[in-house]
PDB file of C-alpha atoms in Angstrom:
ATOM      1  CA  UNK A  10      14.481 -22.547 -25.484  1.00  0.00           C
ATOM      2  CA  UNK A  11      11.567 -21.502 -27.813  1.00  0.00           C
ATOM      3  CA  UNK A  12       9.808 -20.334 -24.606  1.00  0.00           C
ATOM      4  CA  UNK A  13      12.727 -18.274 -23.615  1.00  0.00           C
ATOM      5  CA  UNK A  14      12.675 -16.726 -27.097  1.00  0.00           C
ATOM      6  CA  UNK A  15       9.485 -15.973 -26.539  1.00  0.00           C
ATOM      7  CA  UNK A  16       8.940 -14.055 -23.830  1.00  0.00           C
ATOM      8  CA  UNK A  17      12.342 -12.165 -24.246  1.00  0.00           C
ATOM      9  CA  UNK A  18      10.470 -10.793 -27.365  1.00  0.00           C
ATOM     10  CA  UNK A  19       7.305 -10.030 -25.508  1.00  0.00           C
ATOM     11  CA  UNK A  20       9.238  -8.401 -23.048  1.00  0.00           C
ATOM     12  CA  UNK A  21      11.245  -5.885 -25.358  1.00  0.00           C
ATOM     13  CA  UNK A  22       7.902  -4.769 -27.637  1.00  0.00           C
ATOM     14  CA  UNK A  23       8.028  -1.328 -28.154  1.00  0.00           C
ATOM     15  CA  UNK A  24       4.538   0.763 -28.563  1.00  0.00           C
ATOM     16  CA  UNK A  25       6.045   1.741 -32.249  1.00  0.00           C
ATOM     17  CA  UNK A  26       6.793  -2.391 -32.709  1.00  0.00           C
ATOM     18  CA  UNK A  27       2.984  -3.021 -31.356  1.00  0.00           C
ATOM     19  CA  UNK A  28       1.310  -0.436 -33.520  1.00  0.00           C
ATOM     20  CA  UNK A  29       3.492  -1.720 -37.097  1.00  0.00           C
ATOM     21  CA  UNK A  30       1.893  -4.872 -35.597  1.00  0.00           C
ATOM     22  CA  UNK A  31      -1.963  -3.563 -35.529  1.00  0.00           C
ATOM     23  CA  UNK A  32      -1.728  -1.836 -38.882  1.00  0.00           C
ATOM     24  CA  UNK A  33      -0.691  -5.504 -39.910  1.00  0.00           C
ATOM     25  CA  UNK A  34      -3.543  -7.184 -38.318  1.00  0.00           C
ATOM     26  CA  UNK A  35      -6.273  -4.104 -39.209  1.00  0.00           C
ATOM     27  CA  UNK A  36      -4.688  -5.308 -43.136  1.00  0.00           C
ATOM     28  CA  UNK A  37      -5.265  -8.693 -43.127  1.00  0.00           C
ATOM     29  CA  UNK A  38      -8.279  -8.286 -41.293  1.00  0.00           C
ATOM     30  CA  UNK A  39      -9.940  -6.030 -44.181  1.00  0.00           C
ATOM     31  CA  UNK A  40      -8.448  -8.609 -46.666  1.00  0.00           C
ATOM     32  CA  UNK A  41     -10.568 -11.617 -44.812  1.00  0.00           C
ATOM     33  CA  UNK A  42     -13.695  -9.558 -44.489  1.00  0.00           C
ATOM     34  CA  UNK A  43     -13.420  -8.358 -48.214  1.00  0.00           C
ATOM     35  CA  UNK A  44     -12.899 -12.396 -49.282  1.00  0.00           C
ATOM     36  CA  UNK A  45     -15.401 -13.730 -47.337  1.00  0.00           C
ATOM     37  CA  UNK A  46     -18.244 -11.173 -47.938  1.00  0.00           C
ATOM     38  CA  UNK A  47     -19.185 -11.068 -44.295  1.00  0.00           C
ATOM     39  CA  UNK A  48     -17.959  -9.954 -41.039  1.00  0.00           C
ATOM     40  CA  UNK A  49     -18.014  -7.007 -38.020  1.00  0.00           C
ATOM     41  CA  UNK A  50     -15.591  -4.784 -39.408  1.00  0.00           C
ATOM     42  CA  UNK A  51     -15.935  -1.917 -37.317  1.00  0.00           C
ATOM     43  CA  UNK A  52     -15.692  -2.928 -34.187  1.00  0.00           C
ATOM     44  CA  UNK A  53     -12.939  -5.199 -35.264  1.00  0.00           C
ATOM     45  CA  UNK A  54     -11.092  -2.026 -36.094  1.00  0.00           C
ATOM     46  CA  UNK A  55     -11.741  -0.652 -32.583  1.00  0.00           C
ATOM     47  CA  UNK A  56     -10.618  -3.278 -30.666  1.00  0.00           C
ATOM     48  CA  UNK A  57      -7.186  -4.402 -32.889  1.00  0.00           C
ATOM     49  CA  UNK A  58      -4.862  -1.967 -30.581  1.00  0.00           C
ATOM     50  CA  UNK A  59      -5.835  -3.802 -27.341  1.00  0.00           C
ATOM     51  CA  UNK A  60      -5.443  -7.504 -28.879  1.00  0.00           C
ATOM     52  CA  UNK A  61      -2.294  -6.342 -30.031  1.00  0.00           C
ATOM     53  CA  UNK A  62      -0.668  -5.404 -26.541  1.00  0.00           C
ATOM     54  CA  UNK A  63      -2.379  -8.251 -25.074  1.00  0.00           C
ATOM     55  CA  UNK A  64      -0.850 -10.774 -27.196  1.00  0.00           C
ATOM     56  CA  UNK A  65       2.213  -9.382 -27.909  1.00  0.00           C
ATOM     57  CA  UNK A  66       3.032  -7.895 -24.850  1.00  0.00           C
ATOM     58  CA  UNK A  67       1.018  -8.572 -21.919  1.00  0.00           C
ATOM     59  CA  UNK A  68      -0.235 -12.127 -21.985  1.00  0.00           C
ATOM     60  CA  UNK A  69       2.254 -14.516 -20.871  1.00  0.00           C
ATOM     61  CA  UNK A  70       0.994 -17.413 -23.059  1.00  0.00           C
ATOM     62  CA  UNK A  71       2.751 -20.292 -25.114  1.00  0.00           C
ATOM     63  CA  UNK A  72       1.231 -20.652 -28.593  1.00  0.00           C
ATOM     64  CA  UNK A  73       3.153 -24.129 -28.990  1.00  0.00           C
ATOM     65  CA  UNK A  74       1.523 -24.873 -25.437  1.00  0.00           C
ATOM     66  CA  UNK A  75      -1.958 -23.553 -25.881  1.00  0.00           C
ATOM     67  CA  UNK A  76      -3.863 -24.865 -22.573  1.00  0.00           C
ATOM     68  CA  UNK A  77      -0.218 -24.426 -20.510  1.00  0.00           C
ATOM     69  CA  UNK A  78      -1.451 -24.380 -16.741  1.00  0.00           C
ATOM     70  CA  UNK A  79       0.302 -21.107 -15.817  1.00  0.00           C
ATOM     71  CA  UNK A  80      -1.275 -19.032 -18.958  1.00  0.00           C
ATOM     72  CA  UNK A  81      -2.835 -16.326 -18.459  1.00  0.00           C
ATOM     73  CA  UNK A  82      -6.618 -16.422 -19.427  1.00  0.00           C
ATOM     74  CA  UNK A  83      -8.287 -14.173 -21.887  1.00  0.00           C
ATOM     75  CA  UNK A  84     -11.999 -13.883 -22.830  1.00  0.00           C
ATOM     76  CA  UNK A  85     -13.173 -12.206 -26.045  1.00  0.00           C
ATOM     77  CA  UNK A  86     -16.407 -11.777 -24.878  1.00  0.00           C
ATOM     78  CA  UNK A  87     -17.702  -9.719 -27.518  1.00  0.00           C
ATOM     79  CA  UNK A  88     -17.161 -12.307 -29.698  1.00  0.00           C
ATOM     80  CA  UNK A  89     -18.679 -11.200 -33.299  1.00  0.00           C
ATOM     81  CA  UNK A  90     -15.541  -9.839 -34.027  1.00  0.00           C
ATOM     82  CA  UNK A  91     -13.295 -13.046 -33.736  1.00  0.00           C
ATOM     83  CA  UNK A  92     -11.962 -12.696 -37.180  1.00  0.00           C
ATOM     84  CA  UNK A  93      -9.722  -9.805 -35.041  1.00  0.00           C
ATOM     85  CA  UNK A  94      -9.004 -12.648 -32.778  1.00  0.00           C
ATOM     86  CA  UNK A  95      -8.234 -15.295 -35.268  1.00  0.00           C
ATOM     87  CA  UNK A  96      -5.612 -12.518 -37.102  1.00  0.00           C
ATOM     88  CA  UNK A  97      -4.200 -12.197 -34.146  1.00  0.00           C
ATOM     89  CA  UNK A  98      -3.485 -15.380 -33.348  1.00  0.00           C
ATOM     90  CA  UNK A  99      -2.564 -16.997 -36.240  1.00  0.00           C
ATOM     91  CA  UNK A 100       0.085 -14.034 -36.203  1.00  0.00           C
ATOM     92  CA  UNK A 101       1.243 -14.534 -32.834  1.00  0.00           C
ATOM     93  CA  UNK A 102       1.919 -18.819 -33.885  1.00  0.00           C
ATOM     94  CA  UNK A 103      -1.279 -20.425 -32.372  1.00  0.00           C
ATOM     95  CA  UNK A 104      -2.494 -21.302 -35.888  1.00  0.00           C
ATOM     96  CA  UNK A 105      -1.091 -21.313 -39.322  1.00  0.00           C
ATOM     97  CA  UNK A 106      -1.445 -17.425 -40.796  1.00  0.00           C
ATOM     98  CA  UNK A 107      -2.781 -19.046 -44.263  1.00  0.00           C
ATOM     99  CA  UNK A 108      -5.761 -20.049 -42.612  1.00  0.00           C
ATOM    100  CA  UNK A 109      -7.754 -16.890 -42.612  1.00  0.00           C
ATOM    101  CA  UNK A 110      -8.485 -17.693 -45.691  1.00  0.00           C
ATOM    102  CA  UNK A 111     -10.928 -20.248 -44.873  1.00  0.00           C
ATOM    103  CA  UNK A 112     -12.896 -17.544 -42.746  1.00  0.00           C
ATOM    104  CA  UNK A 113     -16.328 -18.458 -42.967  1.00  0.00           C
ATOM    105  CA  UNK A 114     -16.141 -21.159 -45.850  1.00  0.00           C
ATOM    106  CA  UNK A 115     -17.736 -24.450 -45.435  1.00  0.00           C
ATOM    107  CA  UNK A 116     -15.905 -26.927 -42.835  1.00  0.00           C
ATOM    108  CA  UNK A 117     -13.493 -23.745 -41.648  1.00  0.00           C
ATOM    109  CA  UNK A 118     -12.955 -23.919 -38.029  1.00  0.00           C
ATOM    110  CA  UNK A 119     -12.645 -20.302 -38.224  1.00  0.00           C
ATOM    111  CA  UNK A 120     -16.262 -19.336 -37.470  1.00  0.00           C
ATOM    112  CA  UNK A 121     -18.197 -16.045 -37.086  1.00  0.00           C
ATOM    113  CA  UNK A 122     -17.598 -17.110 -33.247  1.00  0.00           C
ATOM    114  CA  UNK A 123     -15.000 -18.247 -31.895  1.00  0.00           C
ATOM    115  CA  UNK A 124     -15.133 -21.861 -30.560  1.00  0.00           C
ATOM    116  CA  UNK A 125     -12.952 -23.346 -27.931  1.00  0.00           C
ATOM    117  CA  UNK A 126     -13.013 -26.787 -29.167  1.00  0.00           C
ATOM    118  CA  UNK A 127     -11.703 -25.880 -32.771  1.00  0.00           C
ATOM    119  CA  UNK A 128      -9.267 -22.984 -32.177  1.00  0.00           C
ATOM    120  CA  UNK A 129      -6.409 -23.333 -29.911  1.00  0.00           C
ATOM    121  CA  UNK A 130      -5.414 -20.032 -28.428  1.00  0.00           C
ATOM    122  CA  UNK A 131      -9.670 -20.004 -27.657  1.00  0.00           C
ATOM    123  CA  UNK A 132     -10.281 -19.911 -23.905  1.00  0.00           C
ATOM    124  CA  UNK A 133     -14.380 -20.131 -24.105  1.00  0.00           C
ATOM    125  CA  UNK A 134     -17.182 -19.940 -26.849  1.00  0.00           C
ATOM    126  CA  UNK A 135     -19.161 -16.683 -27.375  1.00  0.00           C
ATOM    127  CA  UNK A 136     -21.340 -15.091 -29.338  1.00  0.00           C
ATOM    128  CA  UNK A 137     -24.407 -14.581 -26.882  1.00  0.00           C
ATOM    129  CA  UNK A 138     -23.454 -11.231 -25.937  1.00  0.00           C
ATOM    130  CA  UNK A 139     -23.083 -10.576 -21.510  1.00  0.00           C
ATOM    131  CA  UNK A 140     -21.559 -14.404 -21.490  1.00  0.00           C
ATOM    132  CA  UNK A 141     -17.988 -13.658 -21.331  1.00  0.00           C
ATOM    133  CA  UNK A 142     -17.222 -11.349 -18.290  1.00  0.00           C
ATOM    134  CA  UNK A 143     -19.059 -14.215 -15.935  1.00  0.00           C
ATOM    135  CA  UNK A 144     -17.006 -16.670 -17.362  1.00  0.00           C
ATOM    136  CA  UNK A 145     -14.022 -14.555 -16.698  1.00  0.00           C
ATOM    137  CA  UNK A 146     -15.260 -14.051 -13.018  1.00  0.00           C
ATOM    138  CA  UNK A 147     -15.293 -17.995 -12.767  1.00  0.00           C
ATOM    139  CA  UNK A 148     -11.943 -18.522 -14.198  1.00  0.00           C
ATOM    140  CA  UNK A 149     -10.415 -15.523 -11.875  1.00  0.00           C
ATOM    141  CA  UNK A 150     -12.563 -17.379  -8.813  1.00  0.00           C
ATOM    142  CA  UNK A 151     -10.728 -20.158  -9.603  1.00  0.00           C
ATOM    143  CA  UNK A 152      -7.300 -19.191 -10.096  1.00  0.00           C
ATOM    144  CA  UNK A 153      -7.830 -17.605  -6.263  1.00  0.00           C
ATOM    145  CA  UNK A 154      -9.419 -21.197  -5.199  1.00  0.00           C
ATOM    146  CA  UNK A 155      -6.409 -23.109  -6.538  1.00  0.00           C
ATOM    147  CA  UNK A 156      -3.677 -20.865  -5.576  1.00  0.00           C
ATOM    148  CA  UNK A 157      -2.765 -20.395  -9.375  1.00  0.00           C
ATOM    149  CA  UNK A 158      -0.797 -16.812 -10.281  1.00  0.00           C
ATOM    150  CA  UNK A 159      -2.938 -16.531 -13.800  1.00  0.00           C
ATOM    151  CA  UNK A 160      -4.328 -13.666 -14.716  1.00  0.00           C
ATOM    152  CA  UNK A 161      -7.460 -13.636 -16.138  1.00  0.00           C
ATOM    153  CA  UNK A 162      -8.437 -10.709 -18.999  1.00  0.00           C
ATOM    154  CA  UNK A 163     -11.647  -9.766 -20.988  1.00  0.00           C
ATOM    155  CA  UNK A 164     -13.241  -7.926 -23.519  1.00  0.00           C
ATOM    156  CA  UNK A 165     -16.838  -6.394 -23.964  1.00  0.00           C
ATOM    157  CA  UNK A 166     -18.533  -3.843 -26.139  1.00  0.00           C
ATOM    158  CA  UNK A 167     -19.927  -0.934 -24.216  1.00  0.00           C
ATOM    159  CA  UNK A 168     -23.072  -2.272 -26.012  1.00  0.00           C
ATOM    160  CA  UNK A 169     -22.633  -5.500 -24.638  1.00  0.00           C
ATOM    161  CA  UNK A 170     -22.639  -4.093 -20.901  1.00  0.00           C
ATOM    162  CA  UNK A 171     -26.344  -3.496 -21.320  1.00  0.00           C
ATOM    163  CA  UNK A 172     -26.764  -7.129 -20.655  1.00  0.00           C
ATOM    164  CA  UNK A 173     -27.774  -7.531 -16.689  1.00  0.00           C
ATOM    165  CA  UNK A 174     -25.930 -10.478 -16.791  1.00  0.00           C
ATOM    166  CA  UNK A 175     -22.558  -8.236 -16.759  1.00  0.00           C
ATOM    167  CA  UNK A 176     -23.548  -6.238 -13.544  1.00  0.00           C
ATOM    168  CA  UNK A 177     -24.393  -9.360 -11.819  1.00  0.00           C
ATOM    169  CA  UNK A 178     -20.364 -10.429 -12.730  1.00  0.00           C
ATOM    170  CA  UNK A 179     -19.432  -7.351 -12.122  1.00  0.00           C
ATOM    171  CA  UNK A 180     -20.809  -7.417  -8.168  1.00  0.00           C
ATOM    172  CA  UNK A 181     -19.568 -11.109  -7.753  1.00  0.00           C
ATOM    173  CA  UNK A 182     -16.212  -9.974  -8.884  1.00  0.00           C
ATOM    174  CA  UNK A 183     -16.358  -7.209  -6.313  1.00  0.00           C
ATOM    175  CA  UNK A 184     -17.581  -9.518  -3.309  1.00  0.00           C
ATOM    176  CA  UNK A 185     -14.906 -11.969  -4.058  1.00  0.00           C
ATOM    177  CA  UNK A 186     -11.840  -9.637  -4.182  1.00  0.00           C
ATOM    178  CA  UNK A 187     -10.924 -10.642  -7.773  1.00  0.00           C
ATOM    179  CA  UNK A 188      -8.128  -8.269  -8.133  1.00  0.00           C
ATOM    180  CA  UNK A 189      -6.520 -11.470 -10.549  1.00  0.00           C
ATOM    181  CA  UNK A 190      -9.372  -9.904 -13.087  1.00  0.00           C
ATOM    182  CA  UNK A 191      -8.931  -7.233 -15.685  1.00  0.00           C
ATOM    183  CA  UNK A 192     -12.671  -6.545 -17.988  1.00  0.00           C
ATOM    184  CA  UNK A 193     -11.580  -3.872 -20.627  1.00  0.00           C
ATOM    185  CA  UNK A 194     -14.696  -2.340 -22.124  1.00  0.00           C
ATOM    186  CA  UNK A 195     -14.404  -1.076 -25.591  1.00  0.00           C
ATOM    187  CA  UNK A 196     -16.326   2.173 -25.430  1.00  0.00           C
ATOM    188  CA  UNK A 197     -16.334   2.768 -29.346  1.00  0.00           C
ATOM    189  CA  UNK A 198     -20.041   4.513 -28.884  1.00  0.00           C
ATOM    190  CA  UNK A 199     -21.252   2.389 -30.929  1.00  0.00           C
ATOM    191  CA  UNK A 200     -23.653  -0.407 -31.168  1.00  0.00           C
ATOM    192  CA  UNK A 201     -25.596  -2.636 -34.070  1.00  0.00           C
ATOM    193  CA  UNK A 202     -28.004  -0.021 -35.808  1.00  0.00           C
ATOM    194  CA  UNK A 203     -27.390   2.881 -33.125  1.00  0.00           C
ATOM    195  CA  UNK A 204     -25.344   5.143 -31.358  1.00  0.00           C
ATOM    196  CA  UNK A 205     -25.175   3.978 -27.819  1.00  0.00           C
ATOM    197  CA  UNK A 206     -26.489   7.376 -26.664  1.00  0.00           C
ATOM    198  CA  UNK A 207     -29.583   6.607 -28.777  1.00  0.00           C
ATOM    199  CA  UNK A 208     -30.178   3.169 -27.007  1.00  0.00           C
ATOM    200  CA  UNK A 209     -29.332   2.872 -23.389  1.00  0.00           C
ATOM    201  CA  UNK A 210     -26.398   4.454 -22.738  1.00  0.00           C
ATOM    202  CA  UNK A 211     -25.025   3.370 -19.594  1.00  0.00           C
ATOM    203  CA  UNK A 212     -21.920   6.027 -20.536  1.00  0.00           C
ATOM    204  CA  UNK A 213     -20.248   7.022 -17.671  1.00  0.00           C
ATOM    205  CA  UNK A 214     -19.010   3.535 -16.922  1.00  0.00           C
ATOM    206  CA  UNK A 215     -16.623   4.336 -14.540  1.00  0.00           C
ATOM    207  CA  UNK A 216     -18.488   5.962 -11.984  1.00  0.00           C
ATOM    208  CA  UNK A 217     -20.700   3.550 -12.067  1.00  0.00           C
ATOM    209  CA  UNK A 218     -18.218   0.593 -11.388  1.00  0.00           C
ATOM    210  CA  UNK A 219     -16.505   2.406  -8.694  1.00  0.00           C
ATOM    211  CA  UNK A 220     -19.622   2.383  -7.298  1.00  0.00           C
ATOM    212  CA  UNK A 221     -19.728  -1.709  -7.453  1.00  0.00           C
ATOM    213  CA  UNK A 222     -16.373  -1.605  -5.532  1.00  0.00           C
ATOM    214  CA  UNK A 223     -13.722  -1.649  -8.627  1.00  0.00           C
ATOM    215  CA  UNK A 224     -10.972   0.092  -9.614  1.00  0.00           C
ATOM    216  CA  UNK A 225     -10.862   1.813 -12.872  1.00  0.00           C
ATOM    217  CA  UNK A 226      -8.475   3.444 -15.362  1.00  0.00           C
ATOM    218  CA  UNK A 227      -9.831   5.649 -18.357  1.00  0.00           C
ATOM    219  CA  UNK A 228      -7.575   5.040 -21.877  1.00  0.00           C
ATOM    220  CA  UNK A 229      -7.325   5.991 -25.333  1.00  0.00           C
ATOM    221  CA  UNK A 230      -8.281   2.427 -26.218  1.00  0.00           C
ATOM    222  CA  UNK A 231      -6.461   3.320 -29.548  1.00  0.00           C
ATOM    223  CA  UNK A 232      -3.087   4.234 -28.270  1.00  0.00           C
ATOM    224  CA  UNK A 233      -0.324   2.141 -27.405  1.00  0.00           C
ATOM    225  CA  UNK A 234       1.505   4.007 -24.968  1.00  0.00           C
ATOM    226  CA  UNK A 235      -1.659   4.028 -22.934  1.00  0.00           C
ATOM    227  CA  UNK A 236      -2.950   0.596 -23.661  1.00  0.00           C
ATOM    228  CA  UNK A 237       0.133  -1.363 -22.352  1.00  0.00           C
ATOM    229  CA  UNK A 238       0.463   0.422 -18.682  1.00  0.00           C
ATOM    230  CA  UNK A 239      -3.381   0.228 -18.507  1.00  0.00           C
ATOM    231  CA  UNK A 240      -2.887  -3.579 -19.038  1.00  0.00           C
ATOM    232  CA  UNK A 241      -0.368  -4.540 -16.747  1.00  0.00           C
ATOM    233  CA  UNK A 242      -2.001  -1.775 -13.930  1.00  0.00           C
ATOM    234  CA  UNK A 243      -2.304  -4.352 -10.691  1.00  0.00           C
ATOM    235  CA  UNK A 244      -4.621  -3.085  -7.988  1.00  0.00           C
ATOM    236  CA  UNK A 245      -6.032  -4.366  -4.964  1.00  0.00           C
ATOM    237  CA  UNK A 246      -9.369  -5.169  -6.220  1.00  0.00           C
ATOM    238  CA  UNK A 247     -10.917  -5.782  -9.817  1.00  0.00           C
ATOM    239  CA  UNK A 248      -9.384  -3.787 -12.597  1.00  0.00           C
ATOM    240  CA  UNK A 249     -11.715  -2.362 -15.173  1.00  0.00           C
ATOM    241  CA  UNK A 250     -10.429  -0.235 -17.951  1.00  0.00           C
ATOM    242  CA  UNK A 251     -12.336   2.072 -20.045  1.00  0.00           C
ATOM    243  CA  UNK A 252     -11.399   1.973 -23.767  1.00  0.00           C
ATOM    244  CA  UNK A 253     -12.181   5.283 -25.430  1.00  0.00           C
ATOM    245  CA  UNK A 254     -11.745   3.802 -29.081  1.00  0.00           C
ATOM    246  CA  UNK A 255     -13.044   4.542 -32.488  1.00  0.00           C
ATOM    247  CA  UNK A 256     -15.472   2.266 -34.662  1.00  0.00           C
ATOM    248  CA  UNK A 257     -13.915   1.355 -37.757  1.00  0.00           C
ATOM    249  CA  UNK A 258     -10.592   3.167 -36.423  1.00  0.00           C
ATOM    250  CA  UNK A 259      -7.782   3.415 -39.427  1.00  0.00           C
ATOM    251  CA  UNK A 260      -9.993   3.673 -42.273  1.00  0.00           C
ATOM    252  CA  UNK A 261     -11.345   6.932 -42.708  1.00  0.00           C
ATOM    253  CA  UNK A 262     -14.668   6.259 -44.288  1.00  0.00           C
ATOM    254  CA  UNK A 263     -15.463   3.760 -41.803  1.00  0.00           C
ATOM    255  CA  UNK A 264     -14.402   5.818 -38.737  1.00  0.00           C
ATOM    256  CA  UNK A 265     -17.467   6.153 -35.938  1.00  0.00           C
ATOM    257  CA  UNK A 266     -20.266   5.090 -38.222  1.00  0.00           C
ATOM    258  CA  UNK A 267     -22.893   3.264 -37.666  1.00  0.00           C
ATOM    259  CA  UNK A 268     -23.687   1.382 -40.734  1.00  0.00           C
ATOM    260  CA  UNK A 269     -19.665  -0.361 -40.749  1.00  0.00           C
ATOM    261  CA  UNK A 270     -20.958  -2.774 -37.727  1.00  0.00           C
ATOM    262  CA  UNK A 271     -21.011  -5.457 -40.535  1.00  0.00           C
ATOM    263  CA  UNK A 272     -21.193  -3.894 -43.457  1.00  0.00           C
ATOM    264  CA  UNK A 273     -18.266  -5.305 -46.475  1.00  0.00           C
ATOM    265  CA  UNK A 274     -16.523  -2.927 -48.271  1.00  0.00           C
ATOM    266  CA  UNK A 275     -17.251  -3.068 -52.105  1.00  0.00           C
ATOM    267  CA  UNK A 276     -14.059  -3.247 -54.669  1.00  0.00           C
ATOM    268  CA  UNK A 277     -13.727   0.594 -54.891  1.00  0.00           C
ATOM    269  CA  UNK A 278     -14.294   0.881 -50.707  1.00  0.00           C
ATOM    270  CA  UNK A 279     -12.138  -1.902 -50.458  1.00  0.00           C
ATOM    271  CA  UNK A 280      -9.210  -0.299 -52.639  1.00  0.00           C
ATOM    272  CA  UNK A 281      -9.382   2.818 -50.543  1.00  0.00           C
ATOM    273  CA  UNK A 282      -8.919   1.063 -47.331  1.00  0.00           C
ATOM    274  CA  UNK A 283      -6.139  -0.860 -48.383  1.00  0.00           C
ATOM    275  CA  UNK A 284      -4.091   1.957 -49.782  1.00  0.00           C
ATOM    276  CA  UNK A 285      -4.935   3.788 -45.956  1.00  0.00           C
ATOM    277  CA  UNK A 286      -3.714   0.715 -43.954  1.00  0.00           C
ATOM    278  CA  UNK A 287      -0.631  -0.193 -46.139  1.00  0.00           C
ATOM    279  CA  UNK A 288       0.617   3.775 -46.377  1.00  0.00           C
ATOM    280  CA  UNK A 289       1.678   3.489 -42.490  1.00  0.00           C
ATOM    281  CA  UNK A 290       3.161  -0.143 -42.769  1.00  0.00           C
TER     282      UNK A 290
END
């Protein structure tokens, strides 16, 4: 029954029901980072929207039944900003919503990372950034290799896909016909310290993975009504889409700037953000 309930509620989300639910998580989020005196707050605030639809629309996951077989897989690969994650999940049931308060403290299991082994809801560790998308080729490779209808999801930083280790996935996930895999790139422009155009900036991506034999779909990764369809897009071959998002998005001082990678709001910054977040809730 609680399964049932579930997914009927998945299923009737609304894009105004998923963005109440985003401002929600972009709140708590800035609470955690302003207790805890640490975190990555801007991309964090870029990458909320698409967490949201994925775990309260797309995924079809069991938070009572965390490692369920038939699950669909996702991989935060960019994984400095798990605290996003961890909001997330507590507030979609996988663990108790009063435990972002032990973000970061002493014994938490809520780490800067997030860690399989402590955090149900958790499909791999990382933190080493270029690990997750060839993880998420494996676990798609595998899903086609068992005969398993899973879908497999994840999530990089266009800063992230300077790693070589991501263009290696991306041509194995090519060769194999993974069309079970979805990589959604968070093009926010920015990176730790720079601008990605100041760095290597690898921007166009989706020329460049058509080019490695993929199919891609261009989004405002900030927008609902174009996250959601982007998501549950099925094509014949890998799926890649390109989230145009902004750094720090829903707090106006922090919007596209550089310095909010991991910078923590001080009581007066902290005070402004709250009264921006809570205005739309």
């Amino acid at each position: 029954m609680t399964n049932c309930i579930i997914m009927h509620t998945r299923n009737s989300m609304q894009p105004n029901d998923l963005e109440r639910i985003a401002r929600q998580i972009r709140l708590r989020d800035l609470q955690a980072v302003y207790e805890a005196g640490a975190g990555h707050i801007g991309g964090e605030m870029s990458a909320t929207d698409i967490l949201t639809a994925l775990y309260f629309k797309v995924l079809r996951v069991w938070p009572e039944q965390p490692k369920h077989p038939e699950r669909d897989r996702f991989v935060l690969s960019k994984g400095h900003v798990a605290l996003a994650l961890y909001v997330t999940l507590a507030k979609r049931g996988f663990i108790p919503e009063e435990e972002i308060h032990t973000f970061l403290k002493p014994h938490s299991r809520l780490n800067g990372h997030p860690n399989c082994n402590k955090v149900p809801g958790v499909e791999t560790n990382t933190g080493p950034l270029g690990h997750g998308l060839p993880v998420a080729v494996g676990m798609a490779l595998a899903a086609k290799l068992r005969g398993a209808t899973y879908h497999t999801y994840v999530l990089t930083g266009d800063g992230e896909m300077q790693e070589g280790s991501n263009w290696e996935a991306i041509s194995s996930a090519a060769q194999f016909g993974l069309n079970n895999l979805t990589l959604i790139i968070d093009h926010n422009r920015f990176q730790q310290g720079a601008a990605l155009k100041d760095t290597n900036d690898l921007a166009p991506f989706a020329s460049k993975l058509v080019a490695f034999g993929w199919d891609v779909t261009e989004i405002n990764g900030n927008e609902m009504a174009e996250i959601v369809p982007a998501l549950e897009k099925r094509t014949a071959r890998p799926h890649c889409i390109v989230a145009h998002t902004n750094k720090g998005h829903g707090i106006s001082f922090m919007q596209d700037r550089v310095d909010w990678h991991h910078r923590v709001p001080n009581a007066e910054q902290y005070q402004i953000a709250l009264a921006e977040l809570s205005e739309t809730l």
